[in-house]
PDB file of C-alpha atoms and ligand atoms in Angstrom:
ATOM      1  CA  UNK A 221     115.645 163.308 170.615  1.00 75.00           C
ATOM      2  CA  UNK A 222     115.464 163.702 174.402  1.00 89.00           C
ATOM      3  CA  UNK A 223     118.566 165.423 175.715  1.00 95.00           C
ATOM      4  CA  UNK A 224     117.457 165.919 179.300  1.00 97.00           C
ATOM      5  CA  UNK A 225     115.391 163.323 181.027  1.00 97.00           C
ATOM      6  CA  UNK A 226     113.759 163.131 184.432  1.00 97.00           C
ATOM      7  CA  UNK A 227     112.351 159.762 185.331  1.00 97.00           C
ATOM      8  CA  UNK A 228     110.123 159.382 188.402  1.00 97.00           C
ATOM      9  CA  UNK A 229     112.184 161.952 190.253  1.00 97.00           C
ATOM     10  CA  UNK A 230     111.340 162.757 193.851  1.00 97.00           C
ATOM     11  CA  UNK A 231     112.962 165.175 196.240  1.00 97.00           C
ATOM     12  CA  UNK A 232     112.386 165.530 199.954  1.00 97.00           C
ATOM     13  CA  UNK A 233     114.531 168.127 201.666  1.00 96.00           C
ATOM     14  CA  UNK A 234     116.209 166.990 204.901  1.00 94.00           C
ATOM     15  CA  UNK A 235     113.911 167.466 207.869  1.00 95.00           C
ATOM     16  CA  UNK A 236     110.790 167.736 205.692  1.00 95.00           C
ATOM     17  CA  UNK A 237     107.981 165.208 205.796  1.00 92.00           C
ATOM     18  CA  UNK A 238     106.381 166.289 202.581  1.00 93.00           C
ATOM     19  CA  UNK A 239     108.323 165.966 199.337  1.00 96.00           C
ATOM     20  CA  UNK A 240     108.984 169.106 197.285  1.00 96.00           C
ATOM     21  CA  UNK A 241     108.844 166.994 194.101  1.00 96.00           C
ATOM     22  CA  UNK A 242     107.124 163.640 193.724  1.00 95.00           C
ATOM     23  CA  UNK A 243     107.394 161.280 190.767  1.00 95.00           C
ATOM     24  CA  UNK A 244     108.297 163.930 188.261  1.00 97.00           C
ATOM     25  CA  UNK A 245     108.835 162.586 184.760  1.00 97.00           C
ATOM     26  CA  UNK A 246     109.721 164.908 181.910  1.00 97.00           C
ATOM     27  CA  UNK A 247     111.854 164.875 178.765  1.00 97.00           C
ATOM     28  CA  UNK A 248     113.365 167.902 177.085  1.00 97.00           C
ATOM     29  CA  UNK A 249     114.479 167.537 173.501  1.00 96.00           C
ATOM     30  CA  UNK A 250     117.735 168.732 172.000  1.00 95.00           C
ATOM     31  CA  UNK A 251     117.263 172.333 170.817  1.00 95.00           C
ATOM     32  CA  UNK A 252     113.917 172.681 172.554  1.00 97.00           C
ATOM     33  CA  UNK A 253     112.781 175.664 174.592  1.00 98.00           C
ATOM     34  CA  UNK A 254     110.598 174.210 177.310  1.00 98.00           C
ATOM     35  CA  UNK A 255     108.838 176.535 179.728  1.00 98.00           C
ATOM     36  CA  UNK A 256     107.621 175.441 183.140  1.00 97.00           C
ATOM     37  CA  UNK A 257     104.753 177.209 184.855  1.00 96.00           C
ATOM     38  CA  UNK A 258     103.183 176.293 188.158  1.00 93.00           C
ATOM     39  CA  UNK A 259     101.991 177.654 191.472  1.00 91.00           C
ATOM     40  CA  UNK A 260     104.462 179.164 193.899  1.00 88.00           C
ATOM     41  CA  UNK A 261     106.270 176.484 195.898  1.00 90.00           C
ATOM     42  CA  UNK A 262     105.523 173.662 193.455  1.00 92.00           C
ATOM     43  CA  UNK A 263     109.180 172.777 193.040  1.00 94.00           C
ATOM     44  CA  UNK A 264     110.193 174.617 189.852  1.00 95.00           C
ATOM     45  CA  UNK A 265     113.426 176.035 191.293  1.00 94.00           C
ATOM     46  CA  UNK A 266     114.127 172.717 192.981  1.00 96.00           C
ATOM     47  CA  UNK A 267     113.859 171.040 189.569  1.00 97.00           C
ATOM     48  CA  UNK A 268     116.441 173.479 188.219  1.00 96.00           C
ATOM     49  CA  UNK A 269     118.732 172.646 191.156  1.00 96.00           C
ATOM     50  CA  UNK A 270     118.339 168.958 190.381  1.00 97.00           C
ATOM     51  CA  UNK A 271     119.059 169.436 186.674  1.00 97.00           C
ATOM     52  CA  UNK A 272     122.030 171.667 187.511  1.00 96.00           C
ATOM     53  CA  UNK A 273     123.382 168.903 189.761  1.00 96.00           C
ATOM     54  CA  UNK A 274     123.326 171.239 192.764  1.00 95.00           C
ATOM     55  CA  UNK A 275     120.895 169.054 194.734  1.00 95.00           C
ATOM     56  CA  UNK A 276     120.731 165.254 194.596  1.00 96.00           C
ATOM     57  CA  UNK A 277     117.338 163.626 193.979  1.00 97.00           C
ATOM     58  CA  UNK A 278     115.947 161.505 196.802  1.00 97.00           C
ATOM     59  CA  UNK A 279     114.892 158.933 194.223  1.00 97.00           C
ATOM     60  CA  UNK A 280     114.521 158.607 190.467  1.00 97.00           C
ATOM     61  CA  UNK A 281     116.917 159.297 187.651  1.00 97.00           C
ATOM     62  CA  UNK A 282     118.034 162.467 185.894  1.00 97.00           C
ATOM     63  CA  UNK A 283     120.101 162.170 182.750  1.00 97.00           C
ATOM     64  CA  UNK A 284     121.760 164.429 180.221  1.00 97.00           C
ATOM     65  CA  UNK A 285     122.548 162.642 176.978  1.00 95.00           C
ATOM     66  CA  UNK A 286     121.800 159.364 178.776  1.00 96.00           C
ATOM     67  CA  UNK A 287     124.456 160.109 181.416  1.00 96.00           C
ATOM     68  CA  UNK A 288     123.277 160.467 185.016  1.00 97.00           C
ATOM     69  CA  UNK A 289     123.396 164.029 186.355  1.00 97.00           C
ATOM     70  CA  UNK A 290     125.426 163.812 189.553  1.00 94.00           C
ATOM     71  CA  UNK A 291     127.131 167.205 189.809  1.00 95.00           C
ATOM     72  CA  UNK A 292     127.263 170.618 188.129  1.00 94.00           C
ATOM     73  CA  UNK A 293     129.116 170.709 184.826  1.00 91.00           C
ATOM     74  CA  UNK A 294     130.097 173.045 181.982  1.00 88.00           C
ATOM     75  CA  UNK A 295     127.417 171.424 179.807  1.00 92.00           C
ATOM     76  CA  UNK A 296     124.729 173.277 181.817  1.00 94.00           C
ATOM     77  CA  UNK A 297     124.584 177.025 182.420  1.00 91.00           C
ATOM     78  CA  UNK A 298     122.234 178.370 185.067  1.00 91.00           C
ATOM     79  CA  UNK A 299     120.661 181.836 184.928  1.00 88.00           C
ATOM     80  CA  UNK A 300     118.928 183.104 188.060  1.00 82.00           C
ATOM     81  CA  UNK A 301     116.589 186.025 188.588  1.00 77.00           C
ATOM     82  CA  UNK A 302     119.059 188.005 190.657  1.00 73.00           C
ATOM     83  CA  UNK A 303     121.751 188.781 188.046  1.00 66.00           C
ATOM     84  CA  UNK A 304     124.538 186.948 189.861  1.00 78.00           C
ATOM     85  CA  UNK A 305     127.315 189.091 188.398  1.00 90.00           C
ATOM     86  CA  UNK A 306     130.666 189.579 190.100  1.00 92.00           C
ATOM     87  CA  UNK A 307     130.276 193.062 191.642  1.00 93.00           C
ATOM     88  CA  UNK A 308     134.014 193.751 191.553  1.00 96.00           C
ATOM     89  CA  UNK A 309     134.250 193.275 187.785  1.00 96.00           C
ATOM     90  CA  UNK A 310     133.056 195.583 185.016  1.00 96.00           C
ATOM     91  CA  UNK A 311     130.361 194.386 182.602  1.00 95.00           C
ATOM     92  CA  UNK A 312     133.060 193.535 180.064  1.00 95.00           C
ATOM     93  CA  UNK A 313     135.262 191.721 182.585  1.00 95.00           C
ATOM     94  CA  UNK A 314     132.304 189.659 183.813  1.00 94.00           C
ATOM     95  CA  UNK A 315     131.873 188.332 180.283  1.00 93.00           C
ATOM     96  CA  UNK A 316     135.598 187.881 179.653  1.00 93.00           C
ATOM     97  CA  UNK A 317     135.751 185.855 182.858  1.00 91.00           C
ATOM     98  CA  UNK A 318     132.998 183.536 181.584  1.00 88.00           C
ATOM     99  CA  UNK A 319     134.711 183.141 178.223  1.00 89.00           C
ATOM    100  CA  UNK A 320     137.964 182.221 179.946  1.00 89.00           C
ATOM    101  CA  UNK A 321     136.055 179.802 182.195  1.00 84.00           C
ATOM    102  CA  UNK A 322     134.518 178.118 179.164  1.00 80.00           C
ATOM    103  CA  UNK A 323     138.051 177.338 178.002  1.00 80.00           C
ATOM    104  CA  UNK A 324     137.081 178.090 174.422  1.00 76.00           C
ATOM    105  CA  UNK A 325     138.829 181.424 174.050  1.00 80.00           C
ATOM    106  CA  UNK A 326     141.424 183.346 176.001  1.00 75.00           C
ATOM    107  CA  UNK A 327     143.475 186.533 175.856  1.00 81.00           C
ATOM    108  CA  UNK A 328     142.742 189.025 173.126  1.00 85.00           C
ATOM    109  CA  UNK A 329     140.130 186.835 171.448  1.00 89.00           C
ATOM    110  CA  UNK A 330     138.155 186.664 174.701  1.00 90.00           C
ATOM    111  CA  UNK A 331     138.155 190.468 174.879  1.00 92.00           C
ATOM    112  CA  UNK A 332     136.908 190.759 171.298  1.00 92.00           C
ATOM    113  CA  UNK A 333     134.203 188.144 171.774  1.00 90.00           C
ATOM    114  CA  UNK A 334     133.068 189.757 175.009  1.00 92.00           C
ATOM    115  CA  UNK A 335     132.708 193.086 173.203  1.00 93.00           C
ATOM    116  CA  UNK A 336     130.632 191.365 170.510  1.00 90.00           C
ATOM    117  CA  UNK A 337     128.360 189.813 173.129  1.00 88.00           C
ATOM    118  CA  UNK A 338     127.929 193.146 174.892  1.00 91.00           C
ATOM    119  CA  UNK A 339     127.034 194.725 171.550  1.00 89.00           C
ATOM    120  CA  UNK A 340     124.467 191.958 170.965  1.00 84.00           C
ATOM    121  CA  UNK A 341     122.766 192.844 174.225  1.00 84.00           C
ATOM    122  CA  UNK A 342     122.957 196.555 173.385  1.00 86.00           C
ATOM    123  CA  UNK A 343     125.394 197.537 176.117  1.00 91.00           C
ATOM    124  CA  UNK A 344     128.602 198.436 174.282  1.00 93.00           C
ATOM    125  CA  UNK A 345     128.815 201.882 175.815  1.00 95.00           C
ATOM    126  CA  UNK A 346     128.415 200.471 179.330  1.00 95.00           C
ATOM    127  CA  UNK A 347     131.226 197.947 179.074  1.00 95.00           C
ATOM    128  CA  UNK A 348     133.382 199.770 181.641  1.00 96.00           C
ATOM    129  CA  UNK A 349     130.603 200.049 184.245  1.00 96.00           C
ATOM    130  CA  UNK A 350     130.395 197.927 187.363  1.00 96.00           C
ATOM    131  CA  UNK A 351     127.128 196.043 188.142  1.00 93.00           C
ATOM    132  CA  UNK A 352     126.206 198.596 190.841  1.00 94.00           C
ATOM    133  CA  UNK A 353     126.369 201.334 188.178  1.00 96.00           C
ATOM    134  CA  UNK A 354     123.889 199.578 185.875  1.00 93.00           C
ATOM    135  CA  UNK A 355     120.091 199.416 186.007  1.00 89.00           C
ATOM    136  CA  UNK A 356     118.367 196.129 186.882  1.00 85.00           C
ATOM    137  CA  UNK A 357     117.492 195.457 183.250  1.00 84.00           C
ATOM    138  CA  UNK A 358     121.062 196.172 182.157  1.00 89.00           C
ATOM    139  CA  UNK A 359     122.482 193.894 184.829  1.00 90.00           C
ATOM    140  CA  UNK A 360     120.246 191.094 183.649  1.00 86.00           C
ATOM    141  CA  UNK A 361     121.372 191.710 180.055  1.00 87.00           C
ATOM    142  CA  UNK A 362     124.983 191.326 181.148  1.00 92.00           C
ATOM    143  CA  UNK A 363     124.075 188.210 183.138  1.00 90.00           C
ATOM    144  CA  UNK A 364     122.447 186.671 180.067  1.00 86.00           C
ATOM    145  CA  UNK A 365     125.350 187.654 177.810  1.00 87.00           C
ATOM    146  CA  UNK A 366     127.700 186.133 180.364  1.00 89.00           C
ATOM    147  CA  UNK A 367     125.681 182.921 180.521  1.00 86.00           C
ATOM    148  CA  UNK A 368     125.674 182.620 176.734  1.00 83.00           C
ATOM    149  CA  UNK A 369     129.427 183.325 176.659  1.00 85.00           C
ATOM    150  CA  UNK A 370     129.761 179.917 178.304  1.00 85.00           C
ATOM    151  CA  UNK A 371     128.263 178.439 175.120  1.00 85.00           C
ATOM    152  CA  UNK A 372     126.797 175.533 177.067  1.00 90.00           C
ATOM    153  CA  UNK A 373     124.454 173.148 175.246  1.00 92.00           C
ATOM    154  CA  UNK A 374     121.866 173.455 178.036  1.00 95.00           C
ATOM    155  CA  UNK A 375     120.489 176.587 179.731  1.00 95.00           C
ATOM    156  CA  UNK A 376     118.565 176.291 182.968  1.00 96.00           C
ATOM    157  CA  UNK A 377     116.808 179.594 183.560  1.00 95.00           C
ATOM    158  CA  UNK A 378     114.960 180.344 186.778  1.00 93.00           C
ATOM    159  CA  UNK A 379     112.621 183.311 186.313  1.00 92.00           C
ATOM    160  CA  UNK A 380     115.418 185.123 184.474  1.00 89.00           C
ATOM    161  CA  UNK A 381     113.281 188.198 183.751  1.00 86.00           C
ATOM    162  CA  UNK A 382     111.273 188.178 186.966  1.00 83.00           C
ATOM    163  CA  UNK A 383     112.985 191.219 188.436  1.00 77.00           C
ATOM    164  CA  UNK A 384     112.833 193.538 185.439  1.00 79.00           C
ATOM    165  CA  UNK A 385     110.074 195.884 184.316  1.00 81.00           C
ATOM    166  CA  UNK A 386     107.643 195.060 181.500  1.00 83.00           C
ATOM    167  CA  UNK A 387     109.534 196.968 178.787  1.00 81.00           C
ATOM    168  CA  UNK A 388     112.879 195.409 179.603  1.00 80.00           C
ATOM    169  CA  UNK A 389     111.224 192.040 179.921  1.00 86.00           C
ATOM    170  CA  UNK A 390     109.964 192.152 176.353  1.00 90.00           C
ATOM    171  CA  UNK A 391     113.371 193.014 174.948  1.00 86.00           C
ATOM    172  CA  UNK A 392     115.107 190.418 177.132  1.00 86.00           C
ATOM    173  CA  UNK A 393     112.718 187.776 175.822  1.00 93.00           C
ATOM    174  CA  UNK A 394     113.697 188.682 172.263  1.00 91.00           C
ATOM    175  CA  UNK A 395     117.328 188.630 173.289  1.00 87.00           C
ATOM    176  CA  UNK A 396     116.895 185.135 174.689  1.00 91.00           C
ATOM    177  CA  UNK A 397     115.373 183.962 171.399  1.00 93.00           C
ATOM    178  CA  UNK A 398     118.314 185.451 169.489  1.00 88.00           C
ATOM    179  CA  UNK A 399     120.869 183.732 171.699  1.00 85.00           C
ATOM    180  CA  UNK A 400     118.896 180.478 171.797  1.00 90.00           C
ATOM    181  CA  UNK A 401     118.912 180.206 168.026  1.00 86.00           C
ATOM    182  CA  UNK A 402     122.575 181.284 167.867  1.00 75.00           C
ATOM    183  CA  UNK A 403     124.756 180.664 164.828  1.00 72.00           C
ATOM    184  CA  UNK A 404     124.946 176.897 164.991  1.00 75.00           C
ATOM    185  CA  UNK A 405     122.983 174.288 166.903  1.00 81.00           C
ATOM    186  CA  UNK A 406     120.093 175.591 168.939  1.00 90.00           C
ATOM    187  CA  UNK A 407     120.589 175.514 172.692  1.00 93.00           C
ATOM    188  CA  UNK A 408     118.298 173.468 174.884  1.00 96.00           C
ATOM    189  CA  UNK A 409     116.479 175.734 177.313  1.00 97.00           C
ATOM    190  CA  UNK A 410     114.553 174.864 180.481  1.00 97.00           C
ATOM    191  CA  UNK A 411     112.829 178.093 181.450  1.00 97.00           C
ATOM    192  CA  UNK A 412     110.903 178.582 184.674  1.00 96.00           C
ATOM    193  CA  UNK A 413     108.467 181.466 184.516  1.00 95.00           C
ATOM    194  CA  UNK A 414     105.416 182.809 186.311  1.00 90.00           C
ATOM    195  CA  UNK A 415     104.306 184.589 183.184  1.00 92.00           C
ATOM    196  CA  UNK A 416     101.948 182.605 180.934  1.00 94.00           C
ATOM    197  CA  UNK A 417     102.325 185.107 178.084  1.00 94.00           C
ATOM    198  CA  UNK A 418     106.100 184.781 178.290  1.00 95.00           C
ATOM    199  CA  UNK A 419     105.790 180.993 178.142  1.00 97.00           C
ATOM    200  CA  UNK A 420     103.459 181.157 175.131  1.00 97.00           C
ATOM    201  CA  UNK A 421     105.687 183.639 173.311  1.00 97.00           C
ATOM    202  CA  UNK A 422     108.957 181.799 173.913  1.00 97.00           C
ATOM    203  CA  UNK A 423     108.334 178.092 174.323  1.00 98.00           C
ATOM    204  CA  UNK A 424     107.983 175.095 172.052  1.00 98.00           C
ATOM    205  CA  UNK A 425     106.176 173.280 174.859  1.00 98.00           C
ATOM    206  CA  UNK A 426     104.896 174.312 178.263  1.00 98.00           C
ATOM    207  CA  UNK A 427     104.934 171.973 181.246  1.00 98.00           C
ATOM    208  CA  UNK A 428     102.268 172.932 183.766  1.00 96.00           C
ATOM    209  CA  UNK A 429     103.251 171.723 187.250  1.00 95.00           C
ATOM    210  CA  UNK A 430     100.877 170.736 190.031  1.00 90.00           C
ATOM    211  CA  UNK A 431     101.115 172.539 193.396  1.00 87.00           C
ATOM    212  CA  UNK A 432     103.776 170.982 195.644  1.00 77.00           C
ATOM    213  CA  UNK A 433     104.787 168.241 195.569  1.00 89.00           C
ATOM    214  CA  UNK A 434     105.642 169.143 192.002  1.00 86.00           C
ATOM    215  CA  UNK A 435     105.023 166.932 189.037  1.00 90.00           C
ATOM    216  CA  UNK A 436     103.744 167.503 185.527  1.00 95.00           C
ATOM    217  CA  UNK A 437     100.023 168.154 185.352  1.00 94.00           C
ATOM    218  CA  UNK A 438      99.951 168.728 181.609  1.00 96.00           C
ATOM    219  CA  UNK A 439     102.286 169.343 178.694  1.00 97.00           C
ATOM    220  CA  UNK A 440     101.033 171.888 176.211  1.00 97.00           C
ATOM    221  CA  UNK A 441     102.404 172.060 172.666  1.00 97.00           C
ATOM    222  CA  UNK A 442     102.726 175.653 171.536  1.00 97.00           C
ATOM    223  CA  UNK A 443     101.691 175.538 167.890  1.00 96.00           C
ATOM    224  CA  UNK A 444     102.723 178.995 166.700  1.00 97.00           C
ATOM    225  CA  UNK A 445     105.342 179.164 163.931  1.00 95.00           C
ATOM    226  CA  UNK A 446     108.480 181.234 164.431  1.00 94.00           C
ATOM    227  CA  UNK A 447     109.352 184.045 164.239  1.00 93.00           C
ATOM    228  CA  UNK A 448     106.406 184.944 166.429  1.00 95.00           C
ATOM    229  CA  UNK A 449     104.976 188.429 166.381  1.00 95.00           C
ATOM    230  CA  UNK A 450     103.497 189.495 169.695  1.00 94.00           C
ATOM    231  CA  UNK A 451     100.935 191.787 168.153  1.00 93.00           C
ATOM    232  CA  UNK A 452      99.381 189.050 166.014  1.00 94.00           C
ATOM    233  CA  UNK A 453      99.974 186.261 168.510  1.00 95.00           C
ATOM    234  CA  UNK A 454      97.825 187.760 171.256  1.00 93.00           C
ATOM    235  CA  UNK A 455      94.936 188.117 168.827  1.00 94.00           C
ATOM    236  CA  UNK A 456      95.112 184.523 167.614  1.00 96.00           C
ATOM    237  CA  UNK A 457      92.081 182.612 168.937  1.00 96.00           C
ATOM    238  CA  UNK A 458      94.328 179.593 169.628  1.00 97.00           C
ATOM    239  CA  UNK A 459      96.541 181.799 171.811  1.00 97.00           C
ATOM    240  CA  UNK A 460      93.562 182.987 173.818  1.00 95.00           C
ATOM    241  CA  UNK A 461      92.346 179.407 174.156  1.00 96.00           C
ATOM    242  CA  UNK A 462      95.733 178.095 175.358  1.00 97.00           C
ATOM    243  CA  UNK A 463      96.156 180.996 177.741  1.00 95.00           C
ATOM    244  CA  UNK A 464      92.753 180.310 179.260  1.00 94.00           C
ATOM    245  CA  UNK A 465      93.473 176.606 179.456  1.00 95.00           C
ATOM    246  CA  UNK A 466      96.707 177.181 181.398  1.00 94.00           C
ATOM    247  CA  UNK A 467      95.048 179.719 183.674  1.00 93.00           C
ATOM    248  CA  UNK A 468      92.188 177.415 184.482  1.00 92.00           C
ATOM    249  CA  UNK A 469      94.556 174.463 185.085  1.00 92.00           C
ATOM    250  CA  UNK A 470      96.503 176.569 187.556  1.00 90.00           C
ATOM    251  CA  UNK A 471      93.422 177.968 189.234  1.00 87.00           C
ATOM    252  CA  UNK A 472      91.778 174.569 189.617  1.00 77.00           C
ATOM    253  CA  UNK A 473      94.938 173.081 191.073  1.00 70.00           C
ATOM    254  CA  UNK A 474      95.537 175.954 193.468  1.00 71.00           C
ATOM    255  CA  UNK A 475      91.938 175.809 194.702  1.00 70.00           C
ATOM    256  CA  UNK A 476      92.139 172.032 195.160  1.00 72.00           C
ATOM    257  CA  UNK A 477      95.387 172.438 197.114  1.00 68.00           C
ATOM    258  CA  UNK A 478      93.901 175.154 199.319  1.00 66.00           C
ATOM    259  CA  UNK A 479      90.863 173.023 200.013  1.00 70.00           C
ATOM    260  CA  UNK A 480      93.109 170.185 201.112  1.00 69.00           C
ATOM    261  CA  UNK A 481      95.307 172.327 203.340  1.00 63.00           C
ATOM    262  CA  UNK A 482      92.570 174.560 204.794  1.00 61.00           C
ATOM    263  CA  UNK A 483      89.825 171.967 204.821  1.00 58.00           C
ATOM    264  CA  UNK A 484      88.032 174.094 202.275  1.00 45.00           C
ATOM    265  CA  UNK A 485      87.505 176.990 204.678  1.00 43.00           C
ATOM    266  CA  UNK A 486      86.559 180.181 202.945  1.00 37.00           C
ATOM    267  CA  UNK A 487      86.527 178.775 199.435  1.00 34.00           C
TER     268      UNK A 487
HETATM  269  N1  ATP B1613     117.054 174.568 200.062  1.00 84.33           N
HETATM  270  C1  ATP B1613     115.874 174.169 200.520  1.00 84.33           C
HETATM  271  N2  ATP B1613     115.785 173.546 201.705  1.00 84.33           N
HETATM  272  C2  ATP B1613     114.605 173.121 202.189  1.00 84.33           C
HETATM  273  N3  ATP B1613     113.434 173.267 201.546  1.00 84.33           N
HETATM  274  C3  ATP B1613     113.461 173.884 200.355  1.00 84.33           C
HETATM  275  C4  ATP B1613     114.671 174.367 199.783  1.00 84.33           C
HETATM  276  N4  ATP B1613     114.386 174.926 198.581  1.00 84.33           N
HETATM  277  C5  ATP B1613     113.060 174.799 198.415  1.00 84.33           C
HETATM  278  N5  ATP B1613     112.502 174.187 199.476  1.00 84.33           N
HETATM  279  C6  ATP B1613     111.081 173.836 199.630  1.00 84.33           C
HETATM  280  O1  ATP B1613     110.695 173.077 198.487  1.00 84.33           O
HETATM  281  C7  ATP B1613     109.410 173.461 198.034  1.00 84.33           C
HETATM  282  C8  ATP B1613     109.507 173.902 196.575  1.00 84.33           C
HETATM  283  O2  ATP B1613     110.251 175.111 196.510  1.00 84.33           O
HETATM  284  P1  ATP B1613     110.757 175.712 195.132  1.00 84.33           P
HETATM  285  O3  ATP B1613     111.553 176.932 195.448  1.00 84.33           O
HETATM  286  O4  ATP B1613     111.409 174.652 194.343  1.00 84.33           O
HETATM  287  O5  ATP B1613     109.366 176.095 194.445  1.00 84.33           O
HETATM  288  P2  ATP B1613     109.055 177.078 193.232  1.00 84.33           P
HETATM  289  O6  ATP B1613     107.999 176.414 192.430  1.00 84.33           O
HETATM  290  O7  ATP B1613     110.301 177.438 192.524  1.00 84.33           O
HETATM  291  O8  ATP B1613     108.471 178.329 193.988  1.00 84.33           O
HETATM  292  P3  ATP B1613     108.382 179.866 193.526  1.00 84.33           P
HETATM  293  O9  ATP B1613     107.528 179.879 192.296  1.00 84.33           O
HETATM  294  O10 ATP B1613     107.695 180.527 194.680  1.00 84.33           O
HETATM  295  O11 ATP B1613     109.769 180.355 193.306  1.00 84.33           O
HETATM  296  C9  ATP B1613     108.914 174.542 198.977  1.00 84.33           C
HETATM  297  O12 ATP B1613     108.072 173.944 199.929  1.00 84.33           O
HETATM  298  C10 ATP B1613     110.175 175.065 199.645  1.00 84.33           C
HETATM  299  O13 ATP B1613     109.932 175.461 200.972  1.00 84.33           O
END
């Protein structure tokens, strides 16, 4: 069942002639992990802002559970690339703060749950450290633990692992899968990424966006059963085929865009 829905959504920023997003239609099912890939500037982050209710659409309709999205709400948690932790709070206090914000737990229980979440992300012994005393990968772990402390039904993630190195990225991807599945109902995740392998490893479906103005060029069903094993996945002929398909879609679109903008010069 579609939980999030975008229907013919367009967005033109004030003062711009060209829309950032034009006629974007897309549905995201309850419990689905949908990845979005597309050329730089195609409107992926803008789509997150729209879904988060941070930016109003110029036209079209966005709904969550059939209710129009008009403002931010506790039913949607947003995770950005740049950690967004409170620098004046320790790792543990950042998570306790989120738990208190969620209104689900307070006091001693919040402290215990925060410790559990920090343990889940492998940072128990760093609980007393401030963000500036943690590595980039660690900060992003805390940011993800904090986001999942909110226990929102929907997670909007904008390049959440973009700023971490390859090794940390791999373990953060597995962490995301663990938190996504959770104990009860699966979360619904809208994940923007530049990394095709990340999309193929994590997603149920991949939406490939056109260059700006953004809209869906193609939706790709990712057929691999879970749990997925990277080692075997990358050797699967279907994986190689899908990877090539996405790459060639992106390349074709970027070349077409360049030809339009540059009049084809140099291509
Ligand atoms: N706050 C803003 N005000 C005005 N224009 C904006 C704003 N945010 C984005 N844009 C414009 O909207 C278009 C889409 O930008 P957006 O950041 O959504 O793309 P993106 O696909 O996320 O790019 P990237 O992959 O490089 O992060 C760009 O032309 C950008 O200049």
